[in-house]
Coordinates of N, CA, C and O in Angstrom, one line a residue:
M1 N -60.8 35.2 -18.1 CA -59.7 34.2 -18.1 C -59.5 33.8 -16.6 O -59.4 34.6 -15.7
L2 N -59.3 32.5 -16.5 CA -59.1 31.9 -15.2 C -57.6 31.5 -15.0 O -57.0 30.9 -15.7
T3 N -57.0 32.0 -13.9 CA -55.6 31.7 -13.6 C -55.5 31.1 -12.2 O -56.3 31.4 -11.3
N4 N -54.6 30.2 -12.1 CA -54.4 29.5 -10.8 C -53.2 30.3 -10.1 O -52.1 30.3 -10.5
T5 N -53.5 30.9 -9.0 CA -52.5 31.7 -8.2 C -51.8 30.8 -7.2 O -50.8 31.2 -6.6
K6 N -52.4 29.6 -6.9 CA -51.8 28.8 -5.9 C -50.7 27.9 -6.5 O -50.8 27.4 -7.6
P7 N -49.5 27.8 -5.9 CA -48.5 26.9 -6.4 C -48.9 25.5 -6.5 O -49.7 25.0 -5.7
N8 N -48.5 24.8 -7.5 CA -48.8 23.4 -7.7 C -48.0 22.6 -6.6 O -46.8 22.5 -6.7
L9 N -48.7 22.1 -5.7 CA -48.1 21.4 -4.6 C -47.4 20.1 -5.0 O -46.4 19.7 -4.5
N10 N -48.0 19.5 -6.0 CA -47.4 18.2 -6.5 C -46.0 18.5 -7.1 O -45.1 17.7 -6.9
N11 N -45.9 19.6 -7.9 CA -44.6 19.9 -8.5 C -43.6 20.3 -7.4 O -42.4 19.9 -7.5
L12 N -44.0 21.0 -6.4 CA -43.2 21.4 -5.3 C -42.7 20.1 -4.5 O -41.5 20.0 -4.1
Y13 N -43.6 19.2 -4.3 CA -43.3 17.9 -3.6 C -42.2 17.2 -4.5 O -41.2 16.6 -3.9
L14 N -42.4 17.1 -5.8 CA -41.5 16.4 -6.6 C -40.1 17.1 -6.6 O -39.1 16.4 -6.7
L15 N -40.1 18.4 -6.6 CA -38.8 19.1 -6.6 C -38.1 18.9 -5.3 O -36.9 18.7 -5.2
T16 N -38.8 18.8 -4.2 CA -38.2 18.5 -2.9 C -37.6 17.1 -2.9 O -36.5 16.9 -2.4
L17 N -38.3 16.1 -3.4 CA -37.8 14.8 -3.5 C -36.6 14.7 -4.4 O -35.6 14.0 -4.1
L18 N -36.6 15.4 -5.5 CA -35.4 15.5 -6.4 C -34.2 16.0 -5.7 O -33.1 15.5 -5.8
I19 N -34.4 17.1 -4.9 CA -33.3 17.7 -4.2 C -32.7 16.7 -3.1 O -31.5 16.6 -2.9
Q20 N -33.6 16.1 -2.4 CA -33.2 15.1 -1.4 C -32.5 13.9 -2.0 O -31.4 13.5 -1.5
S21 N -32.9 13.5 -3.1 CA -32.3 12.4 -3.8 C -30.9 12.8 -4.3 O -29.9 12.0 -4.2
F22 N -30.8 14.0 -4.8 CA -29.5 14.5 -5.2 C -28.5 14.6 -4.1 O -27.3 14.2 -4.2
L23 N -28.9 15.1 -2.9 CA -28.1 15.2 -1.8 C -27.7 13.9 -1.2 O -26.5 13.7 -0.9
H24 N -28.6 12.9 -1.3 CA -28.3 11.6 -0.8 C -27.3 10.9 -1.8 O -26.3 10.3 -1.3
M25 N -27.5 11.1 -3.1 CA -26.5 10.6 -4.1 C -25.2 11.2 -3.9 O -24.1 10.6 -4.1
K26 N -25.2 12.5 -3.6 CA -23.9 13.2 -3.5 C -23.1 12.7 -2.3 O -21.9 12.4 -2.5
K27 N -23.7 12.3 -1.2 CA -23.1 11.7 -0.1 C -22.5 10.3 -0.5 O -21.4 10.0 -0.2
F28 N -23.3 9.6 -1.2 CA -22.9 8.2 -1.7 C -21.7 8.3 -2.6 O -20.8 7.6 -2.5
L29 N -21.8 9.3 -3.6 CA -20.7 9.4 -4.5 C -19.4 9.9 -3.8 O -18.3 9.4 -4.1
F30 N -19.5 10.7 -2.8 CA -18.4 11.2 -2.0 C -17.8 10.0 -1.3 O -16.6 9.8 -1.3
A31 N -18.6 9.2 -0.6 CA -18.1 8.1 0.1 C -17.5 7.1 -0.8 O -16.4 6.5 -0.5
F32 N -18.1 6.8 -2.0 CA -17.5 5.9 -3.0 C -16.1 6.4 -3.4 O -15.2 5.7 -3.6
F33 N -16.0 7.7 -3.7 CA -14.8 8.3 -4.1 C -13.7 8.1 -3.1 O -12.6 7.8 -3.4
L34 N -14.0 8.4 -1.8 CA -13.0 8.2 -0.7 C -12.6 6.7 -0.6 O -11.4 6.5 -0.4
I35 N -13.5 5.8 -0.7 CA -13.2 4.4 -0.6 C -12.3 4.0 -1.7 O -11.2 3.3 -1.6
A36 N -12.6 4.5 -2.9 CA -11.8 4.1 -4.1 C -10.4 4.8 -4.0 O -9.4 4.1 -4.3
L37 N -10.3 6.0 -3.4 CA -9.0 6.6 -3.3 C -8.1 5.9 -2.3 O -7.0 5.6 -2.6
F38 N -8.7 5.5 -1.1 CA -7.9 4.8 -0.1 C -7.5 3.4 -0.6 O -6.5 2.8 -0.3
A39 N -8.4 2.7 -1.4 CA -8.1 1.4 -1.8 C -7.0 1.4 -2.9 O -6.3 0.4 -3.1
S40 N -6.9 2.5 -3.6 CA -5.9 2.5 -4.7 C -4.5 3.0 -4.3 O -3.6 2.8 -5.0
C41 N -4.4 3.5 -3.1 CA -3.1 3.9 -2.5 C -2.3 2.7 -2.1 O -2.8 1.8 -1.5
E42 N -1.0 2.8 -2.5 CA -0.1 1.7 -2.1 C 0.8 2.3 -1.0 O 1.3 3.4 -1.1
K43 N 0.9 1.5 0.0 CA 1.7 1.9 1.2 C 3.2 1.8 0.8 O 3.6 0.7 0.5
D44 N 3.8 2.9 0.7 CA 5.2 3.0 0.1 C 6.2 2.1 1.0 O 7.1 1.5 0.5
S45 N 6.0 2.1 2.3 CA 7.0 1.5 3.1 C 7.0 0.0 3.0 O 8.0 -0.7 3.2
T46 N 5.9 -0.7 2.6 CA 5.8 -2.1 2.4 C 6.7 -2.5 1.2 O 7.3 -3.6 1.2
R47 N 6.8 -1.7 0.2 CA 7.6 -2.0 -0.9 C 9.1 -2.0 -0.6 O 9.8 -2.8 -1.1
R48 N 9.5 -1.3 0.4 CA 10.9 -1.2 0.8 C 11.2 -2.2 1.9 O 12.4 -2.6 2.0
T49 N 10.3 -2.6 2.7 CA 10.7 -3.4 3.9 C 10.2 -4.9 3.8 O 10.3 -5.6 4.8
N50 N 9.7 -5.3 2.6 CA 9.3 -6.7 2.6 C 10.4 -7.7 2.2 O 10.1 -8.8 2.0
N51 N 11.6 -7.2 2.2 CA 12.8 -8.1 1.9 C 13.3 -8.6 3.3 O 13.7 -7.9 4.1
P52 N 13.3 -10.0 3.5 CA 13.7 -10.5 4.7 C 15.2 -10.5 5.0 O 15.7 -10.7 6.1
Y53 N 16.0 -10.3 3.9 CA 17.5 -10.3 4.0 C 18.1 -8.9 4.4 O 19.1 -8.9 5.0
L54 N 17.5 -7.9 3.9 CA 18.1 -6.6 4.1 C 17.4 -5.7 5.2 O 16.2 -5.6 5.2
P55 N 18.2 -5.2 6.1 CA 17.6 -4.3 7.2 C 17.1 -3.0 6.6 O 17.6 -2.6 5.5
N56 N 16.2 -2.4 7.2 CA 15.6 -1.1 6.7 C 16.2 0.0 7.5 O 15.7 0.4 8.5
Y57 N 17.3 0.5 7.1 CA 18.0 1.6 7.7 C 17.3 2.9 7.4 O 17.0 3.2 6.2
G58 N 17.1 3.8 8.3 CA 16.6 5.2 8.0 C 17.8 6.1 7.8 O 18.7 6.1 8.6
F59 N 17.9 6.8 6.7 CA 19.0 7.6 6.5 C 18.6 8.7 5.5 O 17.5 8.7 4.8
S60 N 19.4 9.8 5.4 CA 19.2 10.8 4.5 C 20.6 11.4 4.2 O 21.4 11.7 5.2
V61 N 21.0 11.5 3.0 CA 22.3 12.0 2.6 C 22.2 12.9 1.4 O 21.4 12.7 0.5
V62 N 22.9 14.0 1.5 CA 22.9 15.0 0.4 C 24.3 14.8 -0.3 O 25.3 14.8 0.3
L63 N 24.2 14.6 -1.6 CA 25.4 14.4 -2.4 C 25.7 15.6 -3.3 O 24.8 16.0 -4.1
N64 N 26.9 16.2 -3.2 CA 27.3 17.3 -4.1 C 27.9 16.7 -5.3 O 29.0 16.1 -5.2
L65 N 27.2 16.8 -6.4 CA 27.7 16.1 -7.7 C 28.9 16.8 -8.3 O 29.5 16.3 -9.2
N66 N 29.3 18.0 -7.7 CA 30.5 18.6 -8.2 C 31.8 18.0 -7.6 O 32.9 18.3 -8.1
L67 N 31.6 17.2 -6.5 CA 32.8 16.5 -6.0 C 33.2 15.3 -6.9 O 32.4 14.7 -7.5
P68 N 34.5 15.1 -7.0 CA 35.0 14.1 -7.9 C 34.4 12.7 -7.7 O 34.2 12.0 -8.7
S69 N 34.1 12.3 -6.5 CA 33.6 10.9 -6.2 C 32.2 10.8 -6.7 O 31.8 9.6 -6.9
Y70 N 31.5 11.9 -6.9 CA 30.1 11.8 -7.4 C 29.9 12.4 -8.8 O 28.8 12.4 -9.3
S71 N 31.0 12.8 -9.4 CA 30.9 13.5 -10.7 C 30.3 12.6 -11.8 O 29.7 13.1 -12.8
G72 N 30.4 11.3 -11.6 CA 29.8 10.4 -12.6 C 28.3 10.6 -12.7 O 27.6 10.2 -13.7
L73 N 27.6 11.1 -11.7 CA 26.2 11.3 -11.7 C 25.8 12.5 -12.4 O 24.6 12.8 -12.5
L74 N 26.7 13.2 -13.0 CA 26.3 14.4 -13.8 C 25.9 14.0 -15.2 O 25.2 14.8 -15.9
T75 N 26.2 12.8 -15.7 CA 25.8 12.3 -17.0 C 24.9 11.1 -16.8 O 25.1 10.3 -15.9
P76 N 23.9 10.9 -17.7 CA 23.0 9.8 -17.6 C 23.7 8.4 -17.8 O 24.7 8.3 -18.5
V77 N 23.1 7.4 -17.2 CA 23.5 6.0 -17.3 C 25.0 5.8 -17.0 O 25.7 5.2 -17.7
N78 N 25.4 6.4 -15.9 CA 26.8 6.3 -15.4 C 26.7 6.0 -13.9 O 26.9 7.0 -13.1
P79 N 26.4 4.8 -13.5 CA 26.1 4.5 -12.0 C 27.4 4.7 -11.2 O 28.5 4.5 -11.6
V80 N 27.1 5.0 -9.9 CA 28.2 5.2 -8.9 C 27.8 4.4 -7.7 O 26.7 4.5 -7.2
A81 N 28.8 3.7 -7.1 CA 28.6 3.0 -5.9 C 29.1 3.9 -4.7 O 30.1 4.5 -4.8
I82 N 28.3 4.0 -3.7 CA 28.5 4.9 -2.6 C 28.3 4.2 -1.3 O 27.4 3.4 -1.1
T83 N 29.2 4.4 -0.3 CA 29.0 3.9 1.0 C 28.9 5.1 2.0 O 29.7 6.0 2.0
I84 N 27.8 5.1 2.8 CA 27.6 6.2 3.8 C 27.4 5.6 5.1 O 27.0 4.4 5.3
E85 N 27.8 6.3 6.1 CA 27.7 6.0 7.5 C 28.3 4.6 7.8 O 27.8 3.9 8.7
G86 N 29.3 4.2 7.0 CA 30.0 3.0 7.3 C 29.4 1.7 6.8 O 30.1 0.8 6.4
D87 N 28.1 1.6 6.8 CA 27.5 0.3 6.5 C 26.3 0.4 5.5 O 25.7 -0.6 5.3
I88 N 26.0 1.6 5.0 CA 24.9 1.7 4.1 C 25.5 1.8 2.7 O 26.2 2.8 2.4
H89 N 25.3 0.9 1.8 CA 25.8 0.8 0.5 C 24.7 1.2 -0.5 O 23.6 0.7 -0.4
L90 N 25.0 2.1 -1.4 CA 24.1 2.6 -2.4 C 24.6 2.4 -3.8 O 25.9 2.5 -4.0
L91 N 23.8 2.2 -4.8 CA 24.1 2.3 -6.2 C 23.1 3.4 -6.7 O 21.9 3.2 -6.6
V92 N 23.7 4.5 -7.2 CA 22.9 5.6 -7.7 C 23.2 5.8 -9.2 O 24.4 5.7 -9.6
M93 N 22.2 6.1 -9.9 CA 22.4 6.3 -11.4 C 21.4 7.4 -11.8 O 20.3 7.4 -11.5
K94 N 22.0 8.3 -12.7 CA 21.2 9.4 -13.3 C 20.5 8.8 -14.5 O 21.1 8.1 -15.3
I95 N 19.1 9.0 -14.6 CA 18.3 8.4 -15.7 C 18.1 9.5 -16.7 O 18.3 9.2 -17.9
S96 N 17.7 10.7 -16.3 CA 17.5 11.8 -17.2 C 17.9 13.1 -16.5 O 18.5 13.1 -15.4
D97 N 17.5 14.3 -17.0 CA 17.9 15.5 -16.5 C 17.7 15.7 -15.0 O 18.7 16.0 -14.3
N98 N 16.6 15.4 -14.4 CA 16.3 15.5 -13.0 C 15.8 14.2 -12.4 O 15.2 14.2 -11.3
Q99 N 16.0 13.1 -13.0 CA 15.6 11.8 -12.5 C 16.8 10.9 -12.2 O 17.6 10.7 -13.0
Y100 N 16.8 10.4 -11.0 CA 17.8 9.5 -10.5 C 17.2 8.2 -9.9 O 16.1 8.3 -9.4
N101 N 17.9 7.1 -10.0 CA 17.5 5.9 -9.3 C 18.6 5.6 -8.2 O 19.8 5.8 -8.5
A102 N 18.1 5.3 -7.0 CA 19.0 4.9 -5.9 C 18.6 3.6 -5.4 O 17.4 3.4 -5.1
W103 N 19.5 2.6 -5.3 CA 19.2 1.3 -4.8 C 20.1 0.9 -3.6 O 21.2 1.4 -3.5
N104 N 19.6 0.0 -2.8 CA 20.4 -0.6 -1.8 C 21.5 -1.4 -2.5 O 21.3 -2.1 -3.4
G105 N 22.8 -1.2 -2.1 CA 23.9 -1.8 -2.7 C 24.3 -3.2 -2.3 O 25.4 -3.7 -2.6
N106 N 23.3 -3.9 -1.6 CA 23.6 -5.2 -1.2 C 22.6 -6.1 -2.0 O 21.5 -5.7 -2.4
C107 N 23.1 -7.4 -2.3 CA 22.3 -8.3 -3.0 C 21.0 -8.6 -2.2 O 21.1 -9.0 -1.0
P108 N 19.8 -8.3 -2.8 CA 18.6 -8.5 -2.0 C 18.1 -9.9 -1.8 O 17.2 -10.2 -1.1
N109 N 18.9 -10.9 -2.3 CA 18.5 -12.3 -2.1 C 19.5 -13.0 -1.2 O 19.5 -14.2 -1.2
Q110 N 20.3 -12.3 -0.4 CA 21.2 -12.8 0.5 C 21.3 -11.9 1.7 O 21.2 -10.7 1.6
T111 N 21.7 -12.6 2.8 CA 22.0 -11.8 4.0 C 23.3 -11.0 3.8 O 24.2 -11.6 3.2
P112 N 23.4 -9.8 4.2 CA 24.6 -9.0 3.9 C 25.9 -9.7 4.4 O 26.0 -10.0 5.6
T113 N 26.8 -9.9 3.5 CA 28.1 -10.5 3.9 C 29.2 -9.8 3.0 O 28.8 -8.8 2.3
A114 N 30.4 -10.2 3.1 CA 31.5 -9.5 2.4 C 31.2 -9.7 0.9 O 31.5 -8.7 0.1
C115 N 30.7 -10.8 0.4 CA 30.5 -11.0 -1.0 C 29.2 -10.5 -1.6 O 29.0 -10.4 -2.8
S116 N 28.3 -10.1 -0.7 CA 26.9 -9.7 -1.2 C 26.8 -8.3 -1.6 O 25.8 -7.9 -2.1
R117 N 27.9 -7.5 -1.4 CA 27.9 -6.1 -1.9 C 27.9 -6.1 -3.4 O 28.7 -6.8 -4.1
L118 N 27.0 -5.4 -4.0 CA 26.9 -5.3 -5.5 C 28.0 -4.5 -6.1 O 28.4 -3.5 -5.5
S119 N 28.4 -5.0 -7.2 CA 29.4 -4.2 -8.0 C 28.7 -3.7 -9.3 O 27.7 -4.2 -9.7
I120 N 29.2 -2.7 -9.9 CA 28.6 -2.1 -11.1 C 29.2 -2.8 -12.3 O 30.4 -3.0 -12.5
S121 N 28.2 -3.2 -13.2 CA 28.6 -3.9 -14.4 C 27.8 -3.2 -15.5 O 26.6 -3.6 -15.8
G122 N 28.3 -2.2 -16.1 CA 27.5 -1.4 -17.1 C 26.4 -0.7 -16.4 O 26.7 0.2 -15.5
S123 N 25.2 -0.9 -16.8 CA 24.0 -0.3 -16.1 C 23.3 -1.3 -15.2 O 22.1 -1.2 -15.0
D124 N 24.1 -2.3 -14.8 CA 23.5 -3.3 -13.9 C 24.3 -3.4 -12.6 O 25.5 -3.0 -12.5
G125 N 23.7 -3.9 -11.6 CA 24.4 -4.3 -10.3 C 24.6 -5.8 -10.3 O 23.6 -6.5 -10.5
K126 N 25.8 -6.2 -10.0 CA 26.1 -7.6 -10.0 C 26.4 -8.1 -8.6 O 27.3 -7.5 -7.9
C127 N 25.8 -9.2 -8.2 CA 26.1 -9.8 -6.9 C 27.4 -10.6 -7.1 O 27.5 -11.4 -8.1
N128 N 28.3 -10.4 -6.2 CA 29.6 -11.1 -6.3 C 29.7 -12.4 -5.6 O 30.8 -13.0 -5.7
C129 N 28.6 -12.9 -5.1 CA 28.6 -14.2 -4.4 C 28.4 -15.3 -5.5 O 28.4 -15.0 -6.7
D130 N 28.3 -16.5 -5.1 CA 28.2 -17.7 -6.0 C 27.1 -17.6 -7.0 O 27.2 -18.0 -8.2
D131 N 25.9 -17.0 -6.6 CA 24.8 -17.0 -7.5 C 25.0 -15.9 -8.6 O 24.4 -16.1 -9.7
Q132 N 25.7 -14.9 -8.4 CA 26.0 -13.8 -9.4 C 24.8 -13.3 -10.1 O 24.8 -13.1 -11.3
F133 N 23.8 -12.9 -9.3 CA 22.6 -12.3 -9.8 C 23.0 -11.0 -10.5 O 23.9 -10.3 -10.0
L134 N 22.3 -10.6 -11.5 CA 22.5 -9.4 -12.2 C 21.2 -8.6 -12.2 O 20.1 -9.1 -12.6
Y135 N 21.2 -7.3 -11.6 CA 20.0 -6.5 -11.4 C 20.1 -5.2 -12.3 O 21.1 -4.5 -12.3
S136 N 19.0 -4.9 -13.0 CA 18.9 -3.7 -13.8 C 18.9 -2.5 -12.8 O 18.0 -2.4 -11.9
L137 N 19.7 -1.5 -13.1 CA 19.7 -0.3 -12.3 C 18.6 0.7 -12.8 O 18.4 1.8 -12.2
F138 N 17.9 0.3 -13.9 CA 16.8 1.1 -14.3 C 15.5 0.6 -13.6 O 14.7 1.4 -13.2
T139 N 15.3 -0.7 -13.5 CA 14.1 -1.2 -12.9 C 14.3 -1.9 -11.5 O 13.3 -2.0 -10.8
G140 N 15.5 -2.3 -11.2 CA 15.7 -3.0 -9.9 C 15.4 -4.5 -10.0 O 15.6 -5.2 -9.0
I141 N 15.0 -5.0 -11.2 CA 14.6 -6.4 -11.3 C 15.9 -7.2 -11.6 O 16.7 -6.8 -12.4
G142 N 16.0 -8.4 -11.0 CA 17.1 -9.3 -11.2 C 16.6 -10.5 -12.0 O 15.5 -11.0 -11.8
Q143 N 17.5 -11.0 -12.9 CA 17.2 -12.2 -13.7 C 17.2 -13.4 -12.7 O 18.2 -13.7 -12.1
N144 N 16.1 -14.1 -12.7 CA 15.9 -15.3 -11.9 C 16.1 -15.1 -10.4 O 16.4 -16.0 -9.6
A145 N 15.9 -13.8 -10.0 CA 16.0 -13.5 -8.5 C 14.6 -13.4 -7.9 O 13.7 -13.0 -8.5
T146 N 14.6 -13.8 -6.7 CA 13.3 -13.8 -5.9 C 12.9 -12.4 -5.6 O 11.8 -12.0 -5.7
Y147 N 13.8 -11.6 -5.1 CA 13.6 -10.2 -4.6 C 14.3 -9.2 -5.5 O 15.4 -9.4 -5.9
P148 N 13.6 -8.1 -5.8 CA 14.2 -7.0 -6.6 C 15.1 -6.2 -5.7 O 15.1 -6.3 -4.4
L149 N 15.9 -5.3 -6.3 CA 16.6 -4.3 -5.5 C 15.7 -3.5 -4.6 O 14.6 -3.2 -5.0
V150 N 16.2 -3.1 -3.5 CA 15.4 -2.2 -2.6 C 15.7 -0.7 -3.0 O 16.9 -0.3 -3.0
N151 N 14.7 0.0 -3.4 CA 14.9 1.3 -3.9 C 14.8 2.4 -2.8 O 14.2 2.2 -1.8
Y152 N 15.4 3.5 -3.1 CA 15.4 4.7 -2.2 C 14.9 5.9 -2.9 O 15.0 5.9 -4.2
R153 N 14.4 6.9 -2.2 CA 13.9 8.1 -2.8 C 15.1 9.0 -3.2 O 16.1 9.0 -2.4
V154 N 15.0 9.7 -4.3 CA 16.0 10.7 -4.7 C 15.3 12.0 -5.0 O 14.3 12.0 -5.8
E155 N 15.8 13.1 -4.5 CA 15.3 14.4 -4.7 C 16.4 15.3 -5.3 O 17.4 15.4 -4.7
A156 N 16.1 15.9 -6.5 CA 17.1 16.8 -7.0 C 16.9 18.2 -6.4 O 15.8 18.7 -6.4
L157 N 17.9 18.7 -5.7 CA 17.8 19.9 -4.9 C 18.3 21.1 -5.7 O 18.0 22.2 -5.3
G158 N 18.9 20.9 -6.8 CA 19.5 22.0 -7.6 C 20.9 22.3 -7.3 O 21.5 21.7 -6.3
N159 N 21.6 23.1 -8.1 CA 23.0 23.4 -7.9 C 23.9 22.1 -7.9 O 24.8 22.0 -7.0
N160 N 23.5 21.1 -8.7 CA 24.2 19.8 -8.7 C 24.2 19.1 -7.4 O 25.3 18.5 -7.0
T161 N 23.2 19.1 -6.7 CA 23.1 18.4 -5.4 C 21.8 17.5 -5.5 O 20.8 18.0 -6.0
I162 N 21.9 16.4 -4.9 CA 20.7 15.5 -4.8 C 20.6 15.0 -3.4 O 21.7 14.9 -2.7
R163 N 19.4 14.6 -2.9 CA 19.3 14.0 -1.6 C 18.7 12.6 -1.8 O 17.8 12.4 -2.5
V164 N 19.4 11.6 -1.2 CA 19.0 10.2 -1.2 C 18.5 9.9 0.2 O 19.2 10.1 1.1
Y165 N 17.3 9.3 0.3 CA 16.8 9.0 1.6 C 15.7 7.9 1.5 O 15.3 7.5 0.4
N166 N 15.3 7.4 2.7 CA 14.2 6.4 2.7 C 13.3 6.8 3.8 O 13.4 7.8 4.5

């Protein structure tokens, strides 16, 4: 019986080419994945600062919901108007157990004036100026309005406290 003890060089060559192709494809797939990841990311700050009427104040405030002025936020769909640091106006509403929405309390389609501060009308924010835009406190969208409400981040800290910040 005749046996071949030498390895088949052709098969070894094909195996080497297969490994090289796999490594090359792995680099390509990794690069494609990174490009897709970066292309799909939305820059959060542009969503908040693209309104030409409202300044972008940096702030962070912790609200103790056990205090009478914020106790409305213990139940869902009961918005509360809040003013902090003298000139930052917020509309905050509890949506579900640990989800809150916080919006800039000025009409986003006007330069801040005495009448542009939003008032609460049910689960909406109402502009008190002549245009009287009405904005949903669930979505921030206003009927026939060019700009939506400017939203802020809300973090539930526990023990009936939340942090609102941008």
